[in-house]
Amino acid sequence: MRSVMSGSDMGRALRRIAHEIIESNRGTADVVVVGIRTRGGPIAQRLAALLEEIEGHEVPCGIIDIGMYRDDIDSRPRIELGPTEVPGDIDGATIVLVDDVLYTGRTIRAALDALADLGRAAVVQLAVVVDRGHRELPIRADFVGKNLPTSGSEHVTVRVAEIDGEDGVWIEGPGSDQGETT
Amino acid sequence: MKNLLTMEGVDRATLDSLLDDADEFYEVMHRPIPKVPALRGKAVAMMFFEPSTRTKMSFDAAAKALSADVVSFSPGTSSLKKGESLKDTVLTVKAMGVDLMVVRHKSTGAAWRVAEWSRLPVVNGGDGAHQHPTQALLDSLTLRQHFGTLEGLRIAIVGDIRHSRVARSDAWAFTTLGAEVTMVAPPTLLPPDLTGWPVTATSNFDEVLSEVDAVYVLRVQAERGGASVFPSVAEYRERFGMTDARMARLKPEAIVLHPGPMIRGIEIDAGVADDPRCKVLEQVTNGVAVRMAALFQLLGGSRDE
């Protein structure tokens, strides 16, 4: 397993993303940050806290579970569901969806459907810690912590302190350990 | 989980996971758009060989809220009247391309046979006086919502235990989830042999009244011969009815459950039925949520585990 982002790299990337969110929305007036379970949840909370720190007022933050919106339920053993909690009315809001890794885009597709069932947002933007490519749907991120070229056989792991006890991004699989001594 | 046929022998983890999922579907039911695409393209057959309105409607609502398609079967107008066997009926409906069957039948074990013949996931929607697992799930969810857990609760199930699939299902679910269950009924309405049931029994309702956290009032089931085994309705109400006077003697935080339909004035007084501590309507709402959880777990996920 090779480290591609340390905890402090991740912290700096999130701070930059927070500034980008403010810049592209000219503030955070209608912004609601919504994390996709599981790791999108704590990352969204951190982004909301950073937005509040920079802009000086509270930014609502929620979490959505996409278990009921998957397109692959027949090929998975069992789908664990988790709570969906999005504060207030999202009609007209600027939603910043947050996830750890952007890969095929299918999770985001499901999350967009889940969001649409909660209300009609004015704008939906996407922030991810890592974009590893290999999209299967026409989806792109608005805010990216790190673009990480990968092969399909590699595995990207994002860890967050709230769940995993540490922050950072790792890559493993054929080729990813070349030249590394671990 | 391949089928949901009984509550007997179902382990704690399975119950917890169904109730946890039901909590999420409960939230879906309270959204502006109370519908999710989880089971799009799946078809559920409602095979109700015994009359039912509310259970069938509840399963129907659950399937539709998950975007499944529903095909229904009504015994009154079906080929069963023309002499078709149950097995042929099941295979015929399967051949129409359904993915799951909900079965209600007056005979014990019918849902097991349907599962065997159809090789589809089956939910037992009530087989005679035997089992009604989704009822036990909705009752458990109602108790869990109110108390946070069933662990350590004392629950009295009162009435026609003998003819009650609700009692048979609840007894297992409640005790597996950590509650203590006492069956309260006249000896004629208790099963002849309670050996193997995880419960205690008494014929003295008033004795347990002040100690329980929940009273589960069963309906007097005239259609299963329930009315013929006690001398009079007045006497039944006097000894086993959930009367206003008994309500006053419950712990203040105790709640009353009933599987519906309630017969006011016999097993439950109108004042009790309308009391906020009577959770009948919450039970009905929770019924849709637990049935969504059951359908989702049986149809969501690959079959070949």
JSON list of C-alpha atoms in Angstrom, two decimals, chain B residues 178-301:
[
{"chain": "B", "resi": 178, "resn": "GLY", "atom": "CA", "xyz": [-34.72, -9.23, 25.19]},
{"chain": "B", "resi": 179, "resn": "ALA", "atom": "CA", "xyz": [-38.24, -8.72, 26.58]},
{"chain": "B", "resi": 180, "resn": "GLU", "atom": "CA", "xyz": [-40.11, -10.92, 29.05]},
{"chain": "B", "resi": 181, "resn": "VAL", "atom": "CA", "xyz": [-43.52, -12.07, 27.85]},
{"chain": "B", "resi": 182, "resn": "THR", "atom": "CA", "xyz": [-46.52, -13.16, 29.87]},
{"chain": "B", "resi": 183, "resn": "MET", "atom": "CA", "xyz": [-49.55, -14.65, 28.14]},
{"chain": "B", "resi": 184, "resn": "VAL", "atom": "CA", "xyz": [-52.79, -13.62, 29.81]},
{"chain": "B", "resi": 185, "resn": "ALA", "atom": "CA", "xyz": [-55.90, -15.60, 28.90]},
{"chain": "B", "resi": 186, "resn": "PRO", "atom": "CA", "xyz": [-58.61, -17.85, 30.27]},
{"chain": "B", "resi": 187, "resn": "PRO", "atom": "CA", "xyz": [-57.39, -21.46, 30.27]},
{"chain": "B", "resi": 188, "resn": "THR", "atom": "CA", "xyz": [-59.70, -22.24, 27.35]},
{"chain": "B", "resi": 189, "resn": "LEU", "atom": "CA", "xyz": [-57.95, -19.63, 25.19]},
{"chain": "B", "resi": 190, "resn": "LEU", "atom": "CA", "xyz": [-54.41, -20.72, 26.04]},
{"chain": "B", "resi": 191, "resn": "PRO", "atom": "CA", "xyz": [-52.75, -23.30, 23.81]},
{"chain": "B", "resi": 192, "resn": "PRO", "atom": "CA", "xyz": [-53.13, -26.78, 25.35]},
{"chain": "B", "resi": 193, "resn": "ASP", "atom": "CA", "xyz": [-49.37, -27.02, 25.79]},
{"chain": "B", "resi": 194, "resn": "LEU", "atom": "CA", "xyz": [-47.03, -24.07, 26.29]},
{"chain": "B", "resi": 195, "resn": "THR", "atom": "CA", "xyz": [-43.92, -26.26, 26.52]},
{"chain": "B", "resi": 196, "resn": "GLY", "atom": "CA", "xyz": [-41.25, -24.82, 24.28]},
{"chain": "B", "resi": 197, "resn": "TRP", "atom": "CA", "xyz": [-42.78, -21.33, 24.24]},
{"chain": "B", "resi": 198, "resn": "PRO", "atom": "CA", "xyz": [-40.45, -18.70, 25.70]},
{"chain": "B", "resi": 199, "resn": "VAL", "atom": "CA", "xyz": [-43.22, -17.29, 27.90]},
{"chain": "B", "resi": 200, "resn": "THR", "atom": "CA", "xyz": [-45.06, -17.57, 31.18]},
{"chain": "B", "resi": 201, "resn": "ALA", "atom": "CA", "xyz": [-48.85, -17.68, 31.40]},
{"chain": "B", "resi": 202, "resn": "THR", "atom": "CA", "xyz": [-51.53, -16.55, 33.81]},
{"chain": "B", "resi": 203, "resn": "SER", "atom": "CA", "xyz": [-55.28, -16.22, 33.89]},
{"chain": "B", "resi": 204, "resn": "ASN", "atom": "CA", "xyz": [-55.15, -13.24, 36.21]},
{"chain": "B", "resi": 205, "resn": "PHE", "atom": "CA", "xyz": [-54.80, -10.04, 34.19]},
{"chain": "B", "resi": 206, "resn": "ASP", "atom": "CA", "xyz": [-55.02, -7.73, 37.19]},
{"chain": "B", "resi": 207, "resn": "GLU", "atom": "CA", "xyz": [-52.10, -9.47, 38.86]},
{"chain": "B", "resi": 208, "resn": "VAL", "atom": "CA", "xyz": [-49.61, -8.41, 36.13]},
{"chain": "B", "resi": 209, "resn": "LEU", "atom": "CA", "xyz": [-51.21, -5.09, 35.20]},
{"chain": "B", "resi": 210, "resn": "SER", "atom": "CA", "xyz": [-49.13, -2.79, 37.35]},
{"chain": "B", "resi": 211, "resn": "GLU", "atom": "CA", "xyz": [-45.83, -4.48, 36.48]},
{"chain": "B", "resi": 212, "resn": "VAL", "atom": "CA", "xyz": [-45.84, -4.44, 32.69]},
{"chain": "B", "resi": 213, "resn": "ASP", "atom": "CA", "xyz": [-44.39, -1.88, 30.28]},
{"chain": "B", "resi": 214, "resn": "ALA", "atom": "CA", "xyz": [-46.75, -2.82, 27.48]},
{"chain": "B", "resi": 215, "resn": "VAL", "atom": "CA", "xyz": [-50.09, -4.58, 27.12]},
{"chain": "B", "resi": 216, "resn": "TYR", "atom": "CA", "xyz": [-50.71, -6.28, 23.83]},
{"chain": "B", "resi": 217, "resn": "VAL", "atom": "CA", "xyz": [-54.47, -6.68, 23.42]},
{"chain": "B", "resi": 218, "resn": "LEU", "atom": "CA", "xyz": [-55.54, -9.39, 21.00]},
{"chain": "B", "resi": 219, "resn": "ARG", "atom": "CA", "xyz": [-58.75, -9.32, 19.07]},
{"chain": "B", "resi": 220, "resn": "VAL", "atom": "CA", "xyz": [-61.48, -11.81, 19.97]},
{"chain": "B", "resi": 221, "resn": "GLN", "atom": "CA", "xyz": [-61.49, -13.83, 16.77]},
{"chain": "B", "resi": 222, "resn": "ALA", "atom": "CA", "xyz": [-65.00, -15.00, 16.08]},
{"chain": "B", "resi": 223, "resn": "GLU", "atom": "CA", "xyz": [-63.89, -16.47, 12.74]},
{"chain": "B", "resi": 224, "resn": "ARG", "atom": "CA", "xyz": [-61.49, -18.86, 14.42]},
{"chain": "B", "resi": 225, "resn": "GLY", "atom": "CA", "xyz": [-64.03, -20.04, 17.02]},
{"chain": "B", "resi": 226, "resn": "GLY", "atom": "CA", "xyz": [-62.78, -17.59, 19.62]},
{"chain": "B", "resi": 227, "resn": "ALA", "atom": "CA", "xyz": [-66.21, -16.41, 20.70]},
{"chain": "B", "resi": 228, "resn": "SER", "atom": "CA", "xyz": [-67.54, -19.88, 21.53]},
{"chain": "B", "resi": 229, "resn": "VAL", "atom": "CA", "xyz": [-65.02, -20.73, 24.23]},
{"chain": "B", "resi": 230, "resn": "PHE", "atom": "CA", "xyz": [-65.98, -18.16, 26.84]},
{"chain": "B", "resi": 231, "resn": "PRO", "atom": "CA", "xyz": [-69.41, -17.79, 28.42]},
{"chain": "B", "resi": 232, "resn": "SER", "atom": "CA", "xyz": [-70.25, -14.21, 27.50]},
{"chain": "B", "resi": 233, "resn": "VAL", "atom": "CA", "xyz": [-68.76, -11.08, 26.03]},
{"chain": "B", "resi": 234, "resn": "ALA", "atom": "CA", "xyz": [-69.52, -9.23, 29.26]},
{"chain": "B", "resi": 235, "resn": "GLU", "atom": "CA", "xyz": [-67.60, -11.75, 31.30]},
{"chain": "B", "resi": 236, "resn": "TYR", "atom": "CA", "xyz": [-64.67, -11.68, 28.88]},
{"chain": "B", "resi": 237, "resn": "ARG", "atom": "CA", "xyz": [-64.50, -7.90, 29.08]},
{"chain": "B", "resi": 238, "resn": "GLU", "atom": "CA", "xyz": [-64.75, -8.04, 32.86]},
{"chain": "B", "resi": 239, "resn": "ARG", "atom": "CA", "xyz": [-61.76, -10.37, 33.23]},
{"chain": "B", "resi": 240, "resn": "PHE", "atom": "CA", "xyz": [-59.61, -9.79, 30.14]},
{"chain": "B", "resi": 241, "resn": "GLY", "atom": "CA", "xyz": [-60.77, -6.55, 28.53]},
{"chain": "B", "resi": 242, "resn": "MET", "atom": "CA", "xyz": [-58.41, -3.58, 28.42]},
{"chain": "B", "resi": 243, "resn": "THR", "atom": "CA", "xyz": [-60.86, -1.33, 30.21]},
{"chain": "B", "resi": 244, "resn": "ASP", "atom": "CA", "xyz": [-60.54, 2.30, 31.21]},
{"chain": "B", "resi": 245, "resn": "ALA", "atom": "CA", "xyz": [-60.19, 1.14, 34.83]},
{"chain": "B", "resi": 246, "resn": "ARG", "atom": "CA", "xyz": [-57.27, -1.13, 33.93]},
{"chain": "B", "resi": 247, "resn": "MET", "atom": "CA", "xyz": [-55.68, 1.64, 31.86]},
{"chain": "B", "resi": 248, "resn": "ALA", "atom": "CA", "xyz": [-55.62, 3.79, 35.00]},
{"chain": "B", "resi": 249, "resn": "ARG", "atom": "CA", "xyz": [-53.67, 1.11, 36.84]},
{"chain": "B", "resi": 250, "resn": "LEU", "atom": "CA", "xyz": [-50.90, 0.75, 34.23]},
{"chain": "B", "resi": 251, "resn": "LYS", "atom": "CA", "xyz": [-47.51, 2.35, 34.84]},
{"chain": "B", "resi": 252, "resn": "PRO", "atom": "CA", "xyz": [-47.69, 5.93, 33.50]},
{"chain": "B", "resi": 253, "resn": "GLU", "atom": "CA", "xyz": [-45.10, 5.19, 30.79]},
{"chain": "B", "resi": 254, "resn": "ALA", "atom": "CA", "xyz": [-46.68, 1.89, 29.71]},
{"chain": "B", "resi": 255, "resn": "ILE", "atom": "CA", "xyz": [-48.25, 1.60, 26.26]},
{"chain": "B", "resi": 256, "resn": "VAL", "atom": "CA", "xyz": [-51.06, -0.45, 24.71]},
{"chain": "B", "resi": 257, "resn": "LEU", "atom": "CA", "xyz": [-50.79, -2.25, 21.39]},
{"chain": "B", "resi": 258, "resn": "HIS", "atom": "CA", "xyz": [-53.45, -3.98, 19.31]},
{"chain": "B", "resi": 259, "resn": "PRO", "atom": "CA", "xyz": [-53.09, -5.74, 15.93]},
{"chain": "B", "resi": 260, "resn": "GLY", "atom": "CA", "xyz": [-56.39, -4.36, 14.64]},
{"chain": "B", "resi": 261, "resn": "PRO", "atom": "CA", "xyz": [-59.17, -4.43, 13.77]},
{"chain": "B", "resi": 262, "resn": "MET", "atom": "CA", "xyz": [-60.19, -3.31, 17.26]},
{"chain": "B", "resi": 263, "resn": "ILE", "atom": "CA", "xyz": [-63.58, -4.26, 18.58]},
{"chain": "B", "resi": 264, "resn": "ARG", "atom": "CA", "xyz": [-64.35, -1.42, 20.95]},
{"chain": "B", "resi": 265, "resn": "GLY", "atom": "CA", "xyz": [-66.31, -2.45, 24.00]},
{"chain": "B", "resi": 266, "resn": "ILE", "atom": "CA", "xyz": [-65.11, -6.06, 23.98]},
{"chain": "B", "resi": 267, "resn": "GLU", "atom": "CA", "xyz": [-61.35, -6.46, 24.22]},
{"chain": "B", "resi": 268, "resn": "ILE", "atom": "CA", "xyz": [-60.63, -2.73, 24.41]},
{"chain": "B", "resi": 269, "resn": "ASP", "atom": "CA", "xyz": [-62.62, 0.19, 25.78]},
{"chain": "B", "resi": 270, "resn": "ALA", "atom": "CA", "xyz": [-63.14, 3.20, 23.54]},
{"chain": "B", "resi": 271, "resn": "GLY", "atom": "CA", "xyz": [-61.34, 5.39, 26.06]},
{"chain": "B", "resi": 272, "resn": "VAL", "atom": "CA", "xyz": [-58.25, 3.17, 25.84]},
{"chain": "B", "resi": 273, "resn": "ALA", "atom": "CA", "xyz": [-58.39, 2.98, 22.06]},
{"chain": "B", "resi": 274, "resn": "ASP", "atom": "CA", "xyz": [-58.38, 6.78, 21.86]},
{"chain": "B", "resi": 275, "resn": "ASP", "atom": "CA", "xyz": [-55.73, 7.28, 24.55]},
{"chain": "B", "resi": 276, "resn": "PRO", "atom": "CA", "xyz": [-52.39, 8.62, 23.26]},
{"chain": "B", "resi": 277, "resn": "ARG", "atom": "CA", "xyz": [-50.70, 5.68, 24.99]},
{"chain": "B", "resi": 278, "resn": "CYS", "atom": "CA", "xyz": [-52.53, 3.32, 22.65]},
{"chain": "B", "resi": 279, "resn": "LYS", "atom": "CA", "xyz": [-50.18, 2.95, 19.66]},
{"chain": "B", "resi": 280, "resn": "VAL", "atom": "CA", "xyz": [-52.51, 1.31, 17.15]},
{"chain": "B", "resi": 281, "resn": "LEU", "atom": "CA", "xyz": [-52.03, 3.87, 14.40]},
{"chain": "B", "resi": 282, "resn": "GLU", "atom": "CA", "xyz": [-48.26, 3.95, 14.89]},
{"chain": "B", "resi": 283, "resn": "GLN", "atom": "CA", "xyz": [-48.38, 0.18, 14.48]},
{"chain": "B", "resi": 284, "resn": "VAL", "atom": "CA", "xyz": [-50.17, 0.58, 11.15]},
{"chain": "B", "resi": 285, "resn": "THR", "atom": "CA", "xyz": [-47.56, 3.06, 9.88]},
{"chain": "B", "resi": 286, "resn": "ASN", "atom": "CA", "xyz": [-44.75, 0.85, 11.12]},
{"chain": "B", "resi": 287, "resn": "GLY", "atom": "CA", "xyz": [-46.35, -2.07, 9.30]},
{"chain": "B", "resi": 288, "resn": "VAL", "atom": "CA", "xyz": [-45.54, -0.45, 5.97]},
{"chain": "B", "resi": 289, "resn": "ALA", "atom": "CA", "xyz": [-41.98, 0.33, 7.10]},
{"chain": "B", "resi": 290, "resn": "VAL", "atom": "CA", "xyz": [-41.17, -3.22, 8.26]},
{"chain": "B", "resi": 291, "resn": "ARG", "atom": "CA", "xyz": [-42.72, -4.72, 5.13]},
{"chain": "B", "resi": 292, "resn": "MET", "atom": "CA", "xyz": [-40.53, -2.42, 3.04]},
{"chain": "B", "resi": 293, "resn": "ALA", "atom": "CA", "xyz": [-37.54, -3.70, 5.02]},
{"chain": "B", "resi": 294, "resn": "ALA", "atom": "CA", "xyz": [-38.56, -7.33, 4.48]},
{"chain": "B", "resi": 295, "resn": "LEU", "atom": "CA", "xyz": [-39.14, -6.90, 0.74]},
{"chain": "B", "resi": 296, "resn": "PHE", "atom": "CA", "xyz": [-35.92, -4.92, 0.38]},
{"chain": "B", "resi": 297, "resn": "GLN", "atom": "CA", "xyz": [-33.82, -7.51, 2.19]},
{"chain": "B", "resi": 298, "resn": "LEU", "atom": "CA", "xyz": [-35.36, -10.42, 0.30]},
{"chain": "B", "resi": 299, "resn": "LEU", "atom": "CA", "xyz": [-35.14, -8.79, -3.14]},
{"chain": "B", "resi": 300, "resn": "GLY", "atom": "CA", "xyz": [-32.22, -6.43, -2.73]},
{"chain": "B", "resi": 301, "resn": "GLY", "atom": "CA", "xyz": [-29.03, -8.41, -2.90]}
]
